[in-house]
Coordinates of C-alpha atoms in Angstrom, one line a residue:
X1 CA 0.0 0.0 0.0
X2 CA 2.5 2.2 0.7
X3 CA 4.7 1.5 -2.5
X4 CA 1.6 1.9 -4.4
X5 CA 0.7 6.1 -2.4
X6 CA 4.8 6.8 -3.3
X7 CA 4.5 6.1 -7.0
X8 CA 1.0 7.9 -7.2
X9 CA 2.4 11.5 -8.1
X10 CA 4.7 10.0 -10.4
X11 CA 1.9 8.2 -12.4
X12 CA -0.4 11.6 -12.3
X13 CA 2.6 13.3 -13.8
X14 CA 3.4 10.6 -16.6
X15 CA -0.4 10.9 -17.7
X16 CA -0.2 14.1 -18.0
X17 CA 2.9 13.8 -20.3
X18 CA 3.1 13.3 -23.9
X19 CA 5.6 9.7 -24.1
X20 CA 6.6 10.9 -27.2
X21 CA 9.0 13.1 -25.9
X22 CA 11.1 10.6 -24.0
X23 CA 13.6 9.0 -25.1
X24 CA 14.5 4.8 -24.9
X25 CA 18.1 5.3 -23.4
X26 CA 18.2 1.3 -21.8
X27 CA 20.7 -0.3 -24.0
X28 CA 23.4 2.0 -22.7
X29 CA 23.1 0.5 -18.9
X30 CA 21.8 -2.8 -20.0
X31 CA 25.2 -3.5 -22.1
X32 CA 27.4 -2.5 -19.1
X33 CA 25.3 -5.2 -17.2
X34 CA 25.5 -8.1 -20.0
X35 CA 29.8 -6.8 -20.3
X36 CA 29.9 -7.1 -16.1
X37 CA 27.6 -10.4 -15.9
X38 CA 30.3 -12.1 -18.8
X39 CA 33.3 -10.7 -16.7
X40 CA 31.8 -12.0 -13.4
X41 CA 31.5 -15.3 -14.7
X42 CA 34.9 -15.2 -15.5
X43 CA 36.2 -14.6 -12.0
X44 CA 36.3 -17.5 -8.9
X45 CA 34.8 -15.9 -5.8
X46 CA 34.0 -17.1 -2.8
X47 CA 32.7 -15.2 0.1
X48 CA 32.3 -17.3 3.1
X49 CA 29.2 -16.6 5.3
X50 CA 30.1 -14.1 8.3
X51 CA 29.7 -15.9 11.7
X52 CA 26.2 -15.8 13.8
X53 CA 26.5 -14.0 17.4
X54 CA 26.5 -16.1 19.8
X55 CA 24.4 -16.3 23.5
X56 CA 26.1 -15.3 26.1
X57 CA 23.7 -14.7 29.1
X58 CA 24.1 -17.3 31.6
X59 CA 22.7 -16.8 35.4
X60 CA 25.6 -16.2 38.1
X61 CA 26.5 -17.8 41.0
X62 CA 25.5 -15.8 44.3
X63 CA 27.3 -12.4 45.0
X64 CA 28.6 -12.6 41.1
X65 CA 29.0 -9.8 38.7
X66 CA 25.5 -9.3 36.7
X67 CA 25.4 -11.0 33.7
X68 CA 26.4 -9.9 30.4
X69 CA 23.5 -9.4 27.3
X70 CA 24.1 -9.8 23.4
X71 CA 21.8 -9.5 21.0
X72 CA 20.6 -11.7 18.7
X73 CA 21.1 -10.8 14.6
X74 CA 19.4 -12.3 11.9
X75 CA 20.7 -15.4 10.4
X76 CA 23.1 -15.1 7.3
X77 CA 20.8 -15.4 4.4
X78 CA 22.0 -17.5 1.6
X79 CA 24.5 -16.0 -0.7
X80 CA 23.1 -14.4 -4.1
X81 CA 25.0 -14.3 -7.3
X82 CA 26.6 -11.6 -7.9
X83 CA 24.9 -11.4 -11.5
X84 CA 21.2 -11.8 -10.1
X85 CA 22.2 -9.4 -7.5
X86 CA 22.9 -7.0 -9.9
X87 CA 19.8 -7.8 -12.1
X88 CA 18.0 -7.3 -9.3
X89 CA 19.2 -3.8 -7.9
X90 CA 18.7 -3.1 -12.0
X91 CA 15.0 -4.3 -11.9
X92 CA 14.3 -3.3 -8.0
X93 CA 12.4 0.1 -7.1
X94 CA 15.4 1.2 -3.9
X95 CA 14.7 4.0 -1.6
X96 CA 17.7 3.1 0.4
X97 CA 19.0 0.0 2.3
X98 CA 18.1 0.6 5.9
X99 CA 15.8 3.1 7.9
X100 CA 17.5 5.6 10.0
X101 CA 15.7 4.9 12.7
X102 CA 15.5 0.9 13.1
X103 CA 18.0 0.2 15.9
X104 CA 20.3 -2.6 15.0
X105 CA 21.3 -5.3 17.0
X106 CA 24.9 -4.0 17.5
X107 CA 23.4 -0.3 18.2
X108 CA 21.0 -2.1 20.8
X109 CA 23.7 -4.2 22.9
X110 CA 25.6 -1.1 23.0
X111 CA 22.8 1.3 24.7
X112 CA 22.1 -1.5 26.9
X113 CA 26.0 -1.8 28.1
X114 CA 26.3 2.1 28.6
X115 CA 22.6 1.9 31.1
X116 CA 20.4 2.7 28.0
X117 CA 18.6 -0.1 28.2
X118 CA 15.0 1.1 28.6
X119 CA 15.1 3.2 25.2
X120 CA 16.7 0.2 23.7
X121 CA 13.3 -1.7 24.8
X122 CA 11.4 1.5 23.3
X123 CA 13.0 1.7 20.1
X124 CA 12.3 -2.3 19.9
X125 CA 9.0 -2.2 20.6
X126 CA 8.5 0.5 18.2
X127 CA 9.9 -1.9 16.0
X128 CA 8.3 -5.1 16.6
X129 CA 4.9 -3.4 16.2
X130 CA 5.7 -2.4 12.7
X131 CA 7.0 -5.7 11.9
X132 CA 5.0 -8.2 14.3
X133 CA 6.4 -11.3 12.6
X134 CA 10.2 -10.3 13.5
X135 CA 11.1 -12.9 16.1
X136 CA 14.5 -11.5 16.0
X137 CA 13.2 -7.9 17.2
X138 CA 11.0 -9.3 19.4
X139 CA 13.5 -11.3 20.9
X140 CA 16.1 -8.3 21.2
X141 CA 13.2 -6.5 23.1
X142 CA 13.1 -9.3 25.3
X143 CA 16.8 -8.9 26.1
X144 CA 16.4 -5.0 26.6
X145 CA 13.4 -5.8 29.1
X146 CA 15.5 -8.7 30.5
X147 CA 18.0 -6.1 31.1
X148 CA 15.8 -3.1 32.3
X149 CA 14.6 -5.4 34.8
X150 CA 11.1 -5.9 33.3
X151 CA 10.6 -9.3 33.7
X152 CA 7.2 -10.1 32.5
X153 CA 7.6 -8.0 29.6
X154 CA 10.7 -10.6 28.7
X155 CA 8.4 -13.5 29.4
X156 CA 5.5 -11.9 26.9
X157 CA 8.7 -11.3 24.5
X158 CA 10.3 -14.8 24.5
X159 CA 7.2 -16.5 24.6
X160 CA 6.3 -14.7 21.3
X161 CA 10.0 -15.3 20.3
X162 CA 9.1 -19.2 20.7
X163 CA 6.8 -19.2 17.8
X164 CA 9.8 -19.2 15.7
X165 CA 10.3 -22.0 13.0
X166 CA 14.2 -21.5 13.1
X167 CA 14.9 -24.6 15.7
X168 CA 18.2 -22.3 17.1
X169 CA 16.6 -19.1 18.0
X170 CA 13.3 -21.5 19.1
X171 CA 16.3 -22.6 21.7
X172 CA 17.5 -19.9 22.8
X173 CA 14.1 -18.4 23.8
X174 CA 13.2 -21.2 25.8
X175 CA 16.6 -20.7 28.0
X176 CA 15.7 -16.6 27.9
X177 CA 11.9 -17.6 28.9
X178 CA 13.7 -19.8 31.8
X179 CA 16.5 -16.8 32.5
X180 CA 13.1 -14.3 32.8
X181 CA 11.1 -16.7 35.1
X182 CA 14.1 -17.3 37.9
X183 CA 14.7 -13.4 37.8
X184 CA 11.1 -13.3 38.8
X185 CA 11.2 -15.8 41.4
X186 CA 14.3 -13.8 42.7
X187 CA 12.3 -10.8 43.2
X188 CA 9.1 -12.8 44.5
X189 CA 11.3 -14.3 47.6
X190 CA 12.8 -11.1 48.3
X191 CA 9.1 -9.7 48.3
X192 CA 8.3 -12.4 51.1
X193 CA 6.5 -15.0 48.4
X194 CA 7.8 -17.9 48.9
X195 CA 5.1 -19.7 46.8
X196 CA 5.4 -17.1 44.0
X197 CA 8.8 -17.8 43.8
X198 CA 8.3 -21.3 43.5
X199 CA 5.7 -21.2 40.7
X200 CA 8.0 -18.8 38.5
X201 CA 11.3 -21.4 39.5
X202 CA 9.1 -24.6 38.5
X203 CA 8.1 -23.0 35.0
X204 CA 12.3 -21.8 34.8
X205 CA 13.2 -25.4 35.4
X206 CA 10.4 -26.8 32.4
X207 CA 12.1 -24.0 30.2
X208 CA 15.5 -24.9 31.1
X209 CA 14.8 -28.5 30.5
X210 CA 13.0 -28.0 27.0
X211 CA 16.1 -25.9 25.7
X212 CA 18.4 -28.2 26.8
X213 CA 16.5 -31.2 24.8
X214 CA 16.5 -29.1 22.0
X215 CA 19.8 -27.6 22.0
X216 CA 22.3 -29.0 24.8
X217 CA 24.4 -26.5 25.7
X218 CA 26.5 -25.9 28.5
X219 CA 24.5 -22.4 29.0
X220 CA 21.2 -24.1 29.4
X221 CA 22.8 -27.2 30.8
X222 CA 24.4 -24.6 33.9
X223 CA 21.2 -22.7 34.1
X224 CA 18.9 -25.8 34.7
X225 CA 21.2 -26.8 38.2
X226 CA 21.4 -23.1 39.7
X227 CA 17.2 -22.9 39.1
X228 CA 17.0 -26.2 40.2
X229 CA 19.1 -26.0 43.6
X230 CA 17.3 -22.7 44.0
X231 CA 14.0 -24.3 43.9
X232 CA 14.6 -27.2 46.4
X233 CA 15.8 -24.7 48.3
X234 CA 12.3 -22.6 48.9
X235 CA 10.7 -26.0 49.0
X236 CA 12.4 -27.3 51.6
X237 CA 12.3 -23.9 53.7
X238 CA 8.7 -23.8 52.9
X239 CA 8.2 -27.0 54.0
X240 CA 10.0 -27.1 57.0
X241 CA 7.8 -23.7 57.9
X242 CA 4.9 -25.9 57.4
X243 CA 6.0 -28.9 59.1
X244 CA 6.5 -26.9 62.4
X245 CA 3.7 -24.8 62.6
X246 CA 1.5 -27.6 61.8
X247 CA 2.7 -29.4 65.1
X248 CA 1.3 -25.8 67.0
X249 CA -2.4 -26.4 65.3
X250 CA -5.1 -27.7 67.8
X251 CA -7.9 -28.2 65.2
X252 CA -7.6 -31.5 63.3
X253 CA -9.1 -29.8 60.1
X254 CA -6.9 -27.2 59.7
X255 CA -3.7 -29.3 60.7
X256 CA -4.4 -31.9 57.9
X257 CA -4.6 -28.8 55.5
X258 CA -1.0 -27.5 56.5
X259 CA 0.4 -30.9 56.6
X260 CA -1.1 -31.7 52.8
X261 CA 0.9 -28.7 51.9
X262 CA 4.0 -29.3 53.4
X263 CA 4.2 -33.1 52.1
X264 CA 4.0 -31.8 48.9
X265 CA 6.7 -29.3 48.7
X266 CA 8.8 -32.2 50.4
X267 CA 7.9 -34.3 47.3
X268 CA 8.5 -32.0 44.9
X269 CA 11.6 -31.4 46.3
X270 CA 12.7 -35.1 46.7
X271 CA 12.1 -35.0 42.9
X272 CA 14.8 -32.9 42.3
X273 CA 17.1 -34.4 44.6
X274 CA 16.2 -38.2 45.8
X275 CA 19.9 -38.1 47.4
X276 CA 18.7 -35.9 50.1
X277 CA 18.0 -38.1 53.1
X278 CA 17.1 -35.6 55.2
X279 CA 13.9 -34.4 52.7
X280 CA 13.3 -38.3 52.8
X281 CA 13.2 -38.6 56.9
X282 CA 10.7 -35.2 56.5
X283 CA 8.5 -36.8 53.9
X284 CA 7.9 -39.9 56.3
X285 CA 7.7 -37.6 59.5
X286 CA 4.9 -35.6 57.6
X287 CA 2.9 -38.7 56.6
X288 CA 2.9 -40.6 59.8
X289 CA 1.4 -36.9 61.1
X290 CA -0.9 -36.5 58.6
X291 CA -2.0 -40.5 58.9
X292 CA -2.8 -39.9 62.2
X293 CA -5.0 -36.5 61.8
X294 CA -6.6 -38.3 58.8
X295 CA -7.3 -40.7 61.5
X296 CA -8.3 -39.1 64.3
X297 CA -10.8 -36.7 61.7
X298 CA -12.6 -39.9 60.6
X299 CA -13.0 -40.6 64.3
X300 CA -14.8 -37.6 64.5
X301 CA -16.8 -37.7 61.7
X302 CA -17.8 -41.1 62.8
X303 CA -18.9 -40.1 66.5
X304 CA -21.1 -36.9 64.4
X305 CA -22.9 -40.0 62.6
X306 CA -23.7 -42.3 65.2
X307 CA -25.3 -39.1 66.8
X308 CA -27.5 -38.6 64.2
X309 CA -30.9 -39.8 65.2
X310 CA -32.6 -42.4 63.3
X311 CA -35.1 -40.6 61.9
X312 CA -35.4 -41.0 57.7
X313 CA -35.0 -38.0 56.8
X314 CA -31.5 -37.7 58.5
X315 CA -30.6 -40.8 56.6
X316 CA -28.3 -38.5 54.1
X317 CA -26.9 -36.3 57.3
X318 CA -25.4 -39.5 58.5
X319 CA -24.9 -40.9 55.6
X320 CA -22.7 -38.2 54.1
X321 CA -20.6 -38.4 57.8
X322 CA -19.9 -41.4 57.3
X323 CA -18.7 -41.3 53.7
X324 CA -16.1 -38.4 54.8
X325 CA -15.1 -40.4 58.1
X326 CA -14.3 -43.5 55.1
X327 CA -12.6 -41.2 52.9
X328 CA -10.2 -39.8 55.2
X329 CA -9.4 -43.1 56.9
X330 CA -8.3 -43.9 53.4
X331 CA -6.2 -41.8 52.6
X332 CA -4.6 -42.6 56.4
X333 CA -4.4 -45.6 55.6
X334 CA -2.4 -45.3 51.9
X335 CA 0.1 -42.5 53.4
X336 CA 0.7 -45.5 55.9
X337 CA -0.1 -48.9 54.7
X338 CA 2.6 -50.4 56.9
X339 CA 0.2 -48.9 60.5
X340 CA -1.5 -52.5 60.6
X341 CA -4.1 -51.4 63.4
X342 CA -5.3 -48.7 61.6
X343 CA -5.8 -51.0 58.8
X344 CA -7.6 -53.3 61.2
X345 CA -9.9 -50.3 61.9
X346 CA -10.6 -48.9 59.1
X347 CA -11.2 -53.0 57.9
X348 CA -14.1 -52.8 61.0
X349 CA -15.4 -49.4 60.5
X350 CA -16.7 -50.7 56.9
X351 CA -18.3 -53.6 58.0
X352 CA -20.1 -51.7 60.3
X353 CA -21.5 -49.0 58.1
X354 CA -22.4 -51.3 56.1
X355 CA -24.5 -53.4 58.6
X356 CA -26.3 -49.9 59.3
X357 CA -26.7 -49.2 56.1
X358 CA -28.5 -52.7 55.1
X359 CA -30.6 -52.2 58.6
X360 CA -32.0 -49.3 56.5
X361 CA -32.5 -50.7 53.7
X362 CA -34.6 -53.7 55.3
X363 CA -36.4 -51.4 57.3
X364 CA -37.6 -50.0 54.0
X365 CA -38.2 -53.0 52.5
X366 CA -40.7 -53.8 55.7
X367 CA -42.3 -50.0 55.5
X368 CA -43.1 -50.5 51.2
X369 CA -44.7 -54.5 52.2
X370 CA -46.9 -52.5 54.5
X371 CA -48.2 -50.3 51.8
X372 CA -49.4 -53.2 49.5
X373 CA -53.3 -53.8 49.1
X374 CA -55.4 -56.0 46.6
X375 CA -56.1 -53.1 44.3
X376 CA -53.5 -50.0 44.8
X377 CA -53.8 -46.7 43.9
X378 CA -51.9 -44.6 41.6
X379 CA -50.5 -42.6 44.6
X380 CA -50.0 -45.9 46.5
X381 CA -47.9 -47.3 43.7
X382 CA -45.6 -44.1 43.2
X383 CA -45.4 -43.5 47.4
X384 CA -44.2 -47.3 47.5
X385 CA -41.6 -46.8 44.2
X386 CA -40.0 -44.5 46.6
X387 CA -39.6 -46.5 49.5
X388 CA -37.9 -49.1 47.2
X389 CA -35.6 -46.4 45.7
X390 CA -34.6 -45.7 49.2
X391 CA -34.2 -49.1 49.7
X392 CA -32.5 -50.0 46.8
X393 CA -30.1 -47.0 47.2
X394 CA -29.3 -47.8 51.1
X395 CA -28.5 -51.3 50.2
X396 CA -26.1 -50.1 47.4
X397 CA -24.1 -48.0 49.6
X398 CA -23.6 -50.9 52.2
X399 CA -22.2 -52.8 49.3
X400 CA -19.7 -49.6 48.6
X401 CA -18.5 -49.9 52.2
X402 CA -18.2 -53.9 51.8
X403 CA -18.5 -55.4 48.5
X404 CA -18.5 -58.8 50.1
X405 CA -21.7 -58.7 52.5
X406 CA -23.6 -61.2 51.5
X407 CA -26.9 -59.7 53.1
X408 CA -26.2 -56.1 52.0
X409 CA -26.4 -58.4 48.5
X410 CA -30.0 -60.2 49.3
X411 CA -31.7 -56.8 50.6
X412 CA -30.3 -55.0 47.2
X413 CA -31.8 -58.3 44.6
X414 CA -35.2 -58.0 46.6
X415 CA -35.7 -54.4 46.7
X416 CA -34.8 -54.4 42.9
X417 CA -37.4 -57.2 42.3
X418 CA -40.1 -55.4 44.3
X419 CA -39.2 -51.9 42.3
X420 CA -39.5 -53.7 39.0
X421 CA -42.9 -55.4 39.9
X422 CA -44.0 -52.0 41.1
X423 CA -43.3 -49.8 38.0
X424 CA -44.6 -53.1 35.7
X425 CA -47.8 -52.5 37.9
X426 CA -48.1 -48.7 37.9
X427 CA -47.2 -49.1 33.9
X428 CA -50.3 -51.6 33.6
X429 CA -52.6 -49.4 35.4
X430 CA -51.4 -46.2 32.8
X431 CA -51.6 -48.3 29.6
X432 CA -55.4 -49.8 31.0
X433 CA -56.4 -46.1 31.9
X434 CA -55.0 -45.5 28.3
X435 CA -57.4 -47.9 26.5
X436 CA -60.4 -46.6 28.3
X437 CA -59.8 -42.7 27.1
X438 CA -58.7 -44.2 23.5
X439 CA -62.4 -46.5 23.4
X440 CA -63.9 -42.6 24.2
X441 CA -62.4 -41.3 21.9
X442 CA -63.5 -43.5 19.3
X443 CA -67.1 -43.2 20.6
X444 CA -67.1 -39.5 20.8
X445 CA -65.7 -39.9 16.8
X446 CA -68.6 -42.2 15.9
X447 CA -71.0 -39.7 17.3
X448 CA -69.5 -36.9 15.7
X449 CA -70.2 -38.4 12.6
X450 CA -73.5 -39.2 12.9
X451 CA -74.7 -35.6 14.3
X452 CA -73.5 -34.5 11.0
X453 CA -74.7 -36.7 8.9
X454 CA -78.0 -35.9 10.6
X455 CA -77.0 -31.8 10.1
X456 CA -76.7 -31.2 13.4
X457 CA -73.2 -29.3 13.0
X458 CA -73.4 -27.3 16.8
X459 CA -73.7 -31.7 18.1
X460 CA -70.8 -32.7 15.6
X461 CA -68.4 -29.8 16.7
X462 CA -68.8 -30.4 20.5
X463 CA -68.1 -34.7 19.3
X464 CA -65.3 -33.8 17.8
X465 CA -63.8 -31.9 20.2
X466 CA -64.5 -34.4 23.2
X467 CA -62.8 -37.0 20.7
X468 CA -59.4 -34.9 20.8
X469 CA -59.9 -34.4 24.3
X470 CA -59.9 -37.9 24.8
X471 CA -57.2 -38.6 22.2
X472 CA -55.0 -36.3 24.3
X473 CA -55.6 -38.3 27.9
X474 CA -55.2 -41.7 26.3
X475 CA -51.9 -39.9 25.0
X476 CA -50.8 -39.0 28.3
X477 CA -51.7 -41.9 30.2
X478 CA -49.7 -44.4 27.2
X479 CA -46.8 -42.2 27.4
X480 CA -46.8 -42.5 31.7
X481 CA -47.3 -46.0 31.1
X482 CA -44.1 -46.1 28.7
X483 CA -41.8 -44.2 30.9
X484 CA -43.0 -46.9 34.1
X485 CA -42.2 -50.1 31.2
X486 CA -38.9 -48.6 30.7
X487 CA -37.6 -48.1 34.2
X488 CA -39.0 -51.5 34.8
X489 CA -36.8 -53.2 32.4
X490 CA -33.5 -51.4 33.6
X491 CA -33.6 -53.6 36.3
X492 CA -34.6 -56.7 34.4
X493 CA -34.0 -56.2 30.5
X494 CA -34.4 -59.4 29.7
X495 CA -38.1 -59.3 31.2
X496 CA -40.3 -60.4 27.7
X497 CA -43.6 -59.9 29.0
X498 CA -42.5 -55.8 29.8
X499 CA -40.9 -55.8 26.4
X500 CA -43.7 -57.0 25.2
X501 CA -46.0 -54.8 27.1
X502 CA -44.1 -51.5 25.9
X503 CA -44.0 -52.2 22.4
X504 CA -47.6 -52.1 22.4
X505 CA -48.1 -49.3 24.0
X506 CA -45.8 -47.5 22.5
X507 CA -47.7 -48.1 19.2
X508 CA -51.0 -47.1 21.1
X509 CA -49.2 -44.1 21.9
X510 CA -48.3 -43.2 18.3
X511 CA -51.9 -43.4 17.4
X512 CA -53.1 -41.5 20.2
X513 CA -50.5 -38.6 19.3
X514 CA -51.5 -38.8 15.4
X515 CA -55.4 -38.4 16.2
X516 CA -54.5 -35.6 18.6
X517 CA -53.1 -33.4 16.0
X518 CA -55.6 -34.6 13.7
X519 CA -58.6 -33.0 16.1
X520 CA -56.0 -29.8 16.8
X521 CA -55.9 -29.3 12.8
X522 CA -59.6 -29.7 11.8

């Protein structure tokens, strides 16, 4: 666009011209190209590619000199002939090699060297944004921001810097990204944030590691050890910090919660050194503490349960106590499977939840007996499907708290049974209440047709309209009566007399639904 705005005036000013009155002057130039191309090809040259900088920022050792900063060129392009060259400054529209005011990468490093390293980043910027897909300028902003101290400007830099194709500089910004994130967990621990620190020294180390795959260099390579001393250092400090004030904490809760967190660290840290006996007395110190106040909060969730009055509608108040008491004396239990009697009691607390758990469910097995009659009730059938549920459900979670109990196993087959014959019942008395509103319907039709055949049209509308009524009930009712089939044959599919059952209602519904919207239309 811009090449196009710059020639503009000069193709205003050529139509304004009369051609005629220039003169073809091209040979003269175009011989002394063809004379230079023949004496070129004459000659053996060969200019050998200049060398690439070279990375030099490496992180020092405590109380060393801060570290030097070069900047990154652009890789040597591949070398022209010198006769296409020259074909190609003859055919090429130049308005000069280079713009005044594009900092190079030599220009930069200096400014940065003599303290001038935040209008370095400026004039980078400025220059990335006119030429976004520049990883080279956006990684030279990188290293002015590195420089200046602005960190997560470096990280937005050699993140973008990343995106690069060319495998080297791809390299390189990875250790940069790495060099960027331990400078900010520096500043985070001296800020008092210890767990800032540690985030920005894990990502260093993933960095650190992925430029060292890729590229395996000594740089990378010493960069890797000082983040990753440096971050089993705040682990273990954190830890530690954890460990002891943890051992101050009266409440069981908030003690487990400070001793998750400091076994943890301790782990983390034992990743990046598993020679460090000392992190690996810590991490068994922590989860012998944090068995026991796993324990000792399943003990109290337990005592909360058996508290719980026996009434129903508590059922899921005790119920969800004793589901947390069983999920922390698991997780006791796995930090310590070697603490035999709390095996032993976690082994007995199971078997008696469950025991309470199939009480319930016979209980409710009892209570939904008690509610059967020769000829129930609509509300009768769905008041007893929920007893069952209950029961079905209770017996289900003594099974999750022992898999082996035989009687949690018997009360669970029956209460299924009884559910299935209920819903199978409830279905039967849908699909027969179904029949008697389609037989009405057909009646009301029948009439409709003779009032109008007799003329009376005002006896005919009101026919017709009962017969959709009653096309719409025997709907409902078939579709009730599907939706009870269904459920019945979830918990015995292979039941032929409910598959049989629903297919035919099913095609009873169809009808219904067909003559419905036949009534709605006319």
């Amino acid at each position: 666009r811009l090449s196009t705005q710059a020639r503009q005036p000069h193709a205003r000013q050529m139509d304004a011209s009369n051609l005629k009155d220039y003169h073809d002057l091209f040979q003269l130039p175009l011989l002394l190209a063809i004379a230079l191309i023949m004496y070129h090809s004459a000659l053996s040259t060969r200019l050998k590619n200049p060398l690439r900088r070279k990375l030099t920022v490496t992180l020092p050792e405590e109380g060393a000199a801060p570290t030097a900063v070069k900047m990154k060129s652009l890789p040597p392009r591949p070398r022209i002939p010198a006769s296409l060259l020259l074909m190609l400054f003859l055919l090429t529209p130049h308005s000069g090699w280079s713009s005044p005011e594009l900092l190079t990468p030599a220009e930069a490093e200096k400014w940065v060297k003599e303290g001038r390293a935040a209008e370095a980043a400026k004039m980078l910027w400025d220059a990335a944004q006119k030429d976004p897909e520049n990883y080279y300028l956006i990684y030279n902003f990188g290293i002015a921001s590195y420089a200046v101290g602005s960190f997560n400007d470096a990280v937005s830099a050699f993140s973008a810097a990343a995106m690069t194709k060319e495998e080297k500089l791809h390299a390189m910004a990875l250790t940069q990204l790495g060099n960027a994130q331990f400078r900010m967990g520096q500043a985070l621990r001296k800020a008092n944030n210890p767990e800032g620190s540690i985030v920005s020294w894990e990502r260093a180390v993933e960095y650190y590691e992925g430029s060292v795959h890729e590229r395996g260099d000594s740089v990378s390579k010493h960069n890797l050890g000082v983040a990753v001393r440096e971050l089993e250092t705040v682990l273990l400090e954190t830890a530690d910090k954890a460990l002891n004030y943890a051992t101050t904490i009266p409440q069981v809760e908030k003690r487990i919660n400070v001793l998750t967190t400091a076994l943890e660290k301790y782990e983390k840290a034992a990743e990046l050194n598993q020679a460090n006996k000392a992190t690996i007395e810590n991490i068994r110190r922590t989860r012998q503490l944090l068995s026991e106040s796993l324990a000792a909060q399943a003990r109290l969730h337990r005592e909360e349960a058996v508290k719980v009055s026996a009434d129903p509608k508590k059922e899921n108040v005790r119920a969800d106590l004793n589901l947390k008491a069983s999920q922390n004396y698991e997780k006791a239990v796995n930090l310590t499977p070697e603490n035999k009697p709390l095996a032993d009691e976690y082994a007995e607390f199971k078997k008696t939840v469950a025991n309470e758990f199939s009480d319930t469910a016979e209980a409710l097995l009892k209570q939904s007996a008690d509610l059967d009659i020769e000829k129930p009730s609509e509300s009768n059938l769905i008041k007893k499907e929920g007893v069952l549920n209950q029961a079905v459900t209770r017996a289900g979670q003594a099974l999750v708290f022992d898999e082996n109990n035989e009687r949690a196993k018997g009360l669970l087959d029956k209460a299924q049974s009884e559910l299935e014959k209920t819903l199978e019942a409830r279905g039967d008395m849908m699909k027969e209440s179904g029949d008697k509103a389609a037989a009405n319907s057909e009646a009301a039709e029948k009439a409709a047709k003779a009032a109008e055949a007799a003329g009376k049209d005002k006896e005919a509308a009101g026919r017709e309209k009962e017969s959709t009524n009653q096309a719409q009930n025997a709907a409902g009712q078939f579709g009730r009566a599907a939706e009870d089939y269904r459920k019945a044959l979830e918990l015995a599919p292979e039941n032929k007399g409910v598959q049989s059952k629903l297919a035919e209602v099913e095609s009873k519904l169809a009808t219904a639904l067909a003559k419905s919207a036949e009534g709605e239309i006319r």
